[in-house]
Amino acid sequence: MSENKTLYIVDGSSYIFRAFYAIRSLSTAAGFPTNAIYGFTQMLMRLLRDENPEYIAMTFDVSDVDVPNFRKVLYDDYKANRSAMPDELREQMPYFSKVVEALHIPIKTQVGVEADDVIATLTRQARAEGFEVCIVSADKDLMQLLADEVRMLDTMRDKTYTPEEVQERFNVTPDKVKYVLALAGDSSDNIPGVPGIGEVTGGRLIEEFGDLENLLANIDKVSGKKRKENLENFADQARLSLELVTLRDDCDVEFQPEDLVLSKPNFAELDALFTELEFGSPLRDVRKWMEAKGWLEPEPEKPKKAKKAKKKPSDQLDFFSSAAGANSAAAEQNDHTNSGKNYRAIRSVEAFEEVLAKLAEVDRFAFDLETTSLNPLDAQICGMSFAWQPNDAVYIPCAHSYEGVGEQLDLDYILEKLRPFLESEDAKKVVGQHLKYEWLVLQKYDIDLRAILYDTMLMSYLLDPSSNKHGMDAMAMQWLNYQTISYEDVAGKGKSQVTFDKVHLDAAVPYGAEDADITLMLCNLLEPMLIEAGLKEIHDTLEVPLTRVLAIMEAEGIQIDPEMLGVLSVEFDQELGELQDQIDELSGGPTNPNSPKQLREVLFERLGLPVKKRTKTGPSTAASVLEELSELHELPALILEYRSFSKLKGTYVDALPLLIREDTGRIHTSFNQAVAATGRLSSSNPNLQNIPMRTARGRQIRKAFVPAPGYQLLVADYSQIELRIVAHMSQDPLLLDAYKRGADIHRLTASQIFDVDFEEVTSAQRGAGKTINFGVLYGMGARRLAASLRISQGEATQYIDNYFERYAGVSAFFDKLVADATHSGYAETMFGRKRQIADMGTLGRREQAFAERVAINTPIQGSAADIIKFAMVNLQAKIEAEELPMRMLLQVHDELVFEVEDAFVDAAKTIVREAMEGVCELDVPLLVDLGCGDNWLDAK
DNA sequence: CTCGCCACGTAC
DNA sequence: GACGTACGTGGCGAGT
């Protein structure tokens, strides 16, 4: 970094478009789209906060009917293939300059030219005055402006472009980029270029000939007949393209440094504007930033809101929310009685009351919501369907909105009438598919879906947990040989897909009704199978109750500190830059350490290092290989280092802050209940079950997971739950005794396999004992053990033999698990969860070995999963029954994370310990380690 | 440009 | 022949 003053020039127009397309949907409660304004504002705030510019200018493309764009004059088809601006964006246009003006960022524009030309002009002028320039954009056309004192920053990707990087991409220095662009053309701006020449070829030609005219004068020296021809035929087109891509740095804008100083924004104006746009978090960001700059008095701490605002059911229930021109004769027009099915719309109070009467009468009914979003936290209900006998179902539209939709019942009215059926714990009748989704949506409408009788997704999962086809469509095909109407058929696909509220009832009714109909039929079919397999109890007492617990946890979310991660991101970025330089140096050329393909070329061909392992596509560059190779050369260690930073940055540090929700200020994972074959949960979007823990650097990420103000994080993990389960299930005397005495199990194992006294075990031996204890759970072989302990395979074999000799009960137990699985065809947990295993004994060596490991691992891993799931259900019940000031937030296989009110932490520890340790009675104690703190790392 | 597969790396 | 269960990312080739 230099001492010079830096002028930041923002390419506003390009950010408007990128923001619009990057953020799929965002609008105010009233439905006014705000996605582009939001993205644009976030970009600006990030720039102001991270770069802290003193001098700044914003540019926009402006048009004026009286002053034609000079490029358009040169070339009538310039940007002719651009589609018209979408209406949702057009509506947002007036707001960008409002945001910029309120922030007091000077705007520089000129009609007749483009923002890029203004940027070029300002850049030239600023450099003349001794300024450095940072162009905030990602437009490749602007790369021609880069120089030692001019860089380009893409804030959306957090990437800085230097002249060196431009050279790498185009093979020429920035000042010659325009020639390459002129040859290559640009389809998005409709710049023709020369056919058959792209960036790569163009770059090579300009590298050789220096500029366009010299190239055209020496066409005879160009290789390739067709290429020569094209250059000759399209020479003028190339010259025209050059004029179009060359930026004009002689625009009529005045550069007065004092005009471009960023001054104190008008907070009142920003407050009003962001409030209008419903931008809670940007407003907080502005406030924080202005406080940090000393431009604003810190706001007095506000007490946290008691509970998120629940939608209050309206006192006055309107029967009809929309009376848009439909008469009552048309009200029930969307019946679909073809192909023996009776699918119909419910659009009148009378018809709805008949449905209610039916729901009261039957002992089960299928229920399904149609909404505007796959993400339940964003979803708004459009309608719902019910079915209580096969081939007979109703769809109740309540928020479809398109021209001429006709009468619909009012959502609040229906929900109030349905509340007893959905919430009743005494008369559970609701059958559904993946009802966690419905719970999460209904929760926003203040309905607590507790009346679940069956969830077909969970039934299917319990019947065959290895399958990954628990979706309704796949199940309908598998069990009913029935092809369901696809979502794309009714809502369209790709760009033209619409939300369900825009779907015409002629399509929505059969689609929605079918969902309920099929769900009910599937339930009726799967129920006897579930009972027959002995899985009904685990469905009723474990999985179904757990669904609601998971939903509560997902809705709650967890707070993260984006600023802390921002700091890490910058640090990691610097490390990555330095490592990249060293790697390029040692590789003898630019090398992407994230590209296995490039690494193969460098390591095994250029440097001739030995191949240790192969993947399907060639020599492996996995970490274990690079570790071995690091003895022979310095490069592999640098690559490992690079990869570890890159992984942490890409997967966690940069990704997590983007997932903070505007409305809750927190991140919300999904806990998947029908994915893992052993019965474990999984977590996705984001996966919060693989947040780094192993390395010191990775652990820093955990510090960014924080409790709400006034709360602490409480972490409870089961101590060695899987090994304790082995002890219990195997009844191995040595293990049972050790756990009953509370002995150090890794030390014990070390003393057994190394045949030394318990007291004499060294810490290295204990470490080996730990590795073996864990390895045994997965069926680790000698080769793997040898690799991880860095010993010979012979020694590893000896240790494993010793293990099973000393823990003879474990050995016999494993043999029995394999025998049982061979006999029954499945592996089973302590609580009767089953996982099918392919016909053992008829398999090839490889498959047989795998099946045996599955037969051993599944009962262990699966029983642990069952245990913690039971504990979660019990704990949540207690939290609610006693209204404890604590919330369950996360589950990480053997660990639960809670948010607990400060004053209640000690009491909570006791409650959690008792619930988790007492969840079931084993022949060894089940112990829980507890910790608390102001972040996830300190709490562990 | 978008999609899907591969290799890789993170967790328990 | 390789240690069980997951999920996400970047690279890259094949489709557009």
XYZ file of N, CA, C and O in Angstrom, chain A residues 98 113 115 201 240 265 268 341 407 409 532 623 642 684 690 712 900:
68
model
N -30.943 8.061 -5.222
C -31.351 8.512 -3.889
C -30.403 7.966 -2.832
O -29.990 8.686 -1.915
N -22.010 9.676 -23.817
C -20.955 8.681 -23.666
C -21.422 7.688 -22.603
O -22.508 7.834 -22.052
N -20.697 5.341 -19.004
C -20.033 5.477 -17.710
C -18.560 5.083 -17.827
O -17.693 5.692 -17.200
N -6.869 -16.359 -28.989
C -6.193 -16.127 -30.268
C -5.873 -14.646 -30.440
O -4.781 -14.269 -30.875
N -13.844 -0.913 -36.721
C -15.040 -0.359 -36.095
C -15.131 -0.851 -34.640
O -15.400 -0.070 -33.719
N -22.624 11.536 5.566
C -23.920 11.315 4.916
C -25.068 11.947 5.710
O -24.915 12.274 6.881
N -30.534 11.138 8.454
C -32.004 11.208 8.512
C -32.604 10.750 7.180
O -33.577 9.997 7.135
N -60.845 -39.244 -11.154
C -60.468 -38.521 -9.947
C -61.414 -37.360 -9.734
O -61.847 -36.725 -10.686
N -63.208 -15.553 -6.933
C -63.313 -15.524 -5.476
C -62.415 -16.556 -4.821
O -62.288 -17.673 -5.300
N -61.307 -17.916 -0.698
C -61.539 -17.772 0.734
C -60.382 -17.026 1.365
O -59.254 -17.071 0.875
N -45.289 -53.865 10.011
C -44.694 -55.175 9.762
C -43.185 -55.164 10.064
O -42.633 -56.110 10.627
N -4.361 -34.505 0.020
C -3.490 -34.044 1.101
C -2.494 -35.120 1.532
O -1.310 -34.830 1.747
N -1.987 -23.503 1.011
C -2.908 -22.724 0.178
C -4.306 -23.324 0.236
O -5.297 -22.633 0.446
N -27.775 -28.752 5.967
C -27.393 -28.137 4.702
C -27.929 -26.719 4.591
O -28.836 -26.328 5.330
N -20.331 -29.204 9.892
C -18.899 -29.378 9.601
C -18.126 -28.067 9.727
O -17.196 -27.803 8.973
N -25.939 -16.842 26.586
C -24.674 -17.531 26.356
C -24.943 -18.766 25.521
O -26.061 -19.285 25.500
N -28.783 -19.786 25.984
C -29.401 -19.758 27.311
C -29.265 -18.362 27.908
O -28.193 -17.751 27.808
